[in-house]
Amino acid sequence: MGLALERLPDWPVAMTREMALAYTGVADAQLREWERRGTVRFCMRGPRGAAIAARSSLDAAVQSLFAAAADDGVIEFD
């Protein structure tokens, strides 16, 4: 991906698409689905007008994947 993630002290509060994909570990198609549904929104506010999304919305979207899987009986939580 070209990111030097090991050089970041922590994940930023807002991320570009490339960083969001690395952070969440989901496929590009999944991220686009979240965008289509409005779960994750990218705003043109980053450096040089780059589109960025809030880390909190990415966290919530990933959590919803696990909640949906648990509802389907795929994942069991103790």
PDB file of C-alpha atoms in Angstrom:
ATOM      1  CA  MET A   1       0.000   0.000   0.000  1.00  0.00           C
ATOM      2  CA  GLY A   2       2.922   2.330   0.327  1.00  0.00           C
ATOM      3  CA  LEU A   3       2.106   3.401   3.888  1.00  0.00           C
ATOM      4  CA  ALA A   4       4.795   3.390   6.541  1.00  0.00           C
ATOM      5  CA  LEU A   5       2.318   2.342   9.219  1.00  0.00           C
ATOM      6  CA  GLU A   6       5.015   1.236  11.616  1.00  0.00           C
ATOM      7  CA  ARG A   7       6.200   4.846  11.690  1.00  0.00           C
ATOM      8  CA  LEU A   8       2.851   6.168  12.932  1.00  0.00           C
ATOM      9  CA  PRO A   9       2.737   6.589  16.716  1.00  0.00           C
ATOM     10  CA  ASP A  10      -1.029   5.963  16.707  1.00  0.00           C
ATOM     11  CA  TRP A  11      -3.827   5.940  14.161  1.00  0.00           C
ATOM     12  CA  PRO A  12      -4.997   9.464  13.319  1.00  0.00           C
ATOM     13  CA  VAL A  13      -8.483  10.688  14.183  1.00  0.00           C
ATOM     14  CA  ALA A  14      -9.301  11.041  10.471  1.00  0.00           C
ATOM     15  CA  MET A  15      -7.949   8.930   7.615  1.00  0.00           C
ATOM     16  CA  THR A  16      -7.693   8.887   3.860  1.00  0.00           C
ATOM     17  CA  ARG A  17      -9.226   5.950   1.961  1.00  0.00           C
ATOM     18  CA  GLU A  18      -5.881   4.146   1.786  1.00  0.00           C
ATOM     19  CA  MET A  19      -5.314   4.528   5.520  1.00  0.00           C
ATOM     20  CA  ALA A  20      -8.932   3.554   6.287  1.00  0.00           C
ATOM     21  CA  LEU A  21      -8.489   0.323   4.329  1.00  0.00           C
ATOM     22  CA  ALA A  22      -5.272  -0.466   6.189  1.00  0.00           C
ATOM     23  CA  TYR A  23      -6.830   0.438   9.553  1.00  0.00           C
ATOM     24  CA  THR A  24      -9.998  -1.621   9.145  1.00  0.00           C
ATOM     25  CA  GLY A  25      -8.544  -4.491   7.136  1.00  0.00           C
ATOM     26  CA  VAL A  26     -11.705  -4.707   5.012  1.00  0.00           C
ATOM     27  CA  ALA A  27     -11.891  -4.938   1.244  1.00  0.00           C
ATOM     28  CA  ASP A  28     -12.378  -1.824  -0.865  1.00  0.00           C
ATOM     29  CA  ALA A  29     -15.834  -3.136  -1.822  1.00  0.00           C
ATOM     30  CA  GLN A  30     -16.836  -3.233   1.869  1.00  0.00           C
ATOM     31  CA  LEU A  31     -15.655   0.333   2.428  1.00  0.00           C
ATOM     32  CA  ARG A  32     -17.626   1.455  -0.624  1.00  0.00           C
ATOM     33  CA  GLU A  33     -20.713  -0.327   0.739  1.00  0.00           C
ATOM     34  CA  TRP A  34     -20.350   1.570   4.012  1.00  0.00           C
ATOM     35  CA  GLU A  35     -20.100   4.798   2.036  1.00  0.00           C
ATOM     36  CA  ARG A  36     -23.179   3.917  -0.012  1.00  0.00           C
ATOM     37  CA  ARG A  37     -25.162   3.274   3.171  1.00  0.00           C
ATOM     38  CA  GLY A  38     -23.819   6.419   4.857  1.00  0.00           C
ATOM     39  CA  THR A  39     -22.119   4.440   7.624  1.00  0.00           C
ATOM     40  CA  VAL A  40     -18.744   5.972   6.736  1.00  0.00           C
ATOM     41  CA  ARG A  41     -18.507   9.389   5.126  1.00  0.00           C
ATOM     42  CA  PHE A  42     -15.467  10.892   3.495  1.00  0.00           C
ATOM     43  CA  CYS A  43     -15.135  14.702   3.540  1.00  0.00           C
ATOM     44  CA  MET A  44     -12.805  16.795   1.406  1.00  0.00           C
ATOM     45  CA  ARG A  45     -10.935  18.215   4.392  1.00  0.00           C
ATOM     46  CA  GLY A  46      -7.559  16.512   4.343  1.00  0.00           C
ATOM     47  CA  PRO A  47      -4.214  17.789   3.134  1.00  0.00           C
ATOM     48  CA  ARG A  48      -4.524  19.297  -0.349  1.00  0.00           C
ATOM     49  CA  GLY A  49      -8.257  18.525  -0.391  1.00  0.00           C
ATOM     50  CA  ALA A  50      -7.905  14.802   0.263  1.00  0.00           C
ATOM     51  CA  ALA A  51     -11.053  12.952   1.296  1.00  0.00           C
ATOM     52  CA  ILE A  52     -10.874  11.811   4.925  1.00  0.00           C
ATOM     53  CA  ALA A  53     -13.178   9.790   7.190  1.00  0.00           C
ATOM     54  CA  ALA A  54     -13.451   9.871  10.971  1.00  0.00           C
ATOM     55  CA  ARG A  55     -11.806   6.980  12.791  1.00  0.00           C
ATOM     56  CA  SER A  56     -14.879   6.739  15.053  1.00  0.00           C
ATOM     57  CA  SER A  57     -17.132   5.999  12.056  1.00  0.00           C
ATOM     58  CA  LEU A  58     -14.691   3.341  10.853  1.00  0.00           C
ATOM     59  CA  ASP A  59     -14.654   1.767  14.329  1.00  0.00           C
ATOM     60  CA  ALA A  60     -18.461   1.709  14.436  1.00  0.00           C
ATOM     61  CA  ALA A  61     -18.663   0.163  10.953  1.00  0.00           C
ATOM     62  CA  VAL A  62     -16.222  -2.627  11.852  1.00  0.00           C
ATOM     63  CA  GLN A  63     -18.063  -3.259  15.122  1.00  0.00           C
ATOM     64  CA  SER A  64     -21.320  -3.604  13.190  1.00  0.00           C
ATOM     65  CA  LEU A  65     -19.743  -6.359  11.080  1.00  0.00           C
ATOM     66  CA  PHE A  66     -18.999  -8.368  14.204  1.00  0.00           C
ATOM     67  CA  ALA A  67     -22.421  -7.665  15.707  1.00  0.00           C
ATOM     68  CA  ALA A  68     -24.113  -8.838  12.504  1.00  0.00           C
ATOM     69  CA  ALA A  69     -21.972 -11.990  12.479  1.00  0.00           C
ATOM     70  CA  ALA A  70     -22.861 -12.682  16.130  1.00  0.00           C
ATOM     71  CA  ASP A  71     -26.563 -12.242  15.344  1.00  0.00           C
ATOM     72  CA  ASP A  72     -26.201 -14.835  12.592  1.00  0.00           C
ATOM     73  CA  GLY A  73     -24.577 -17.239  15.042  1.00  0.00           C
ATOM     74  CA  VAL A  74     -21.219 -17.065  13.295  1.00  0.00           C
ATOM     75  CA  ILE A  75     -19.231 -15.518  16.140  1.00  0.00           C
ATOM     76  CA  GLU A  76     -19.701 -16.285  19.803  1.00  0.00           C
ATOM     77  CA  PHE A  77     -18.713 -13.761  22.450  1.00  0.00           C
ATOM     78  CA  ASP A  78     -17.980 -14.874  26.019  1.00  0.00           C
TER      79      ASP A  78
END
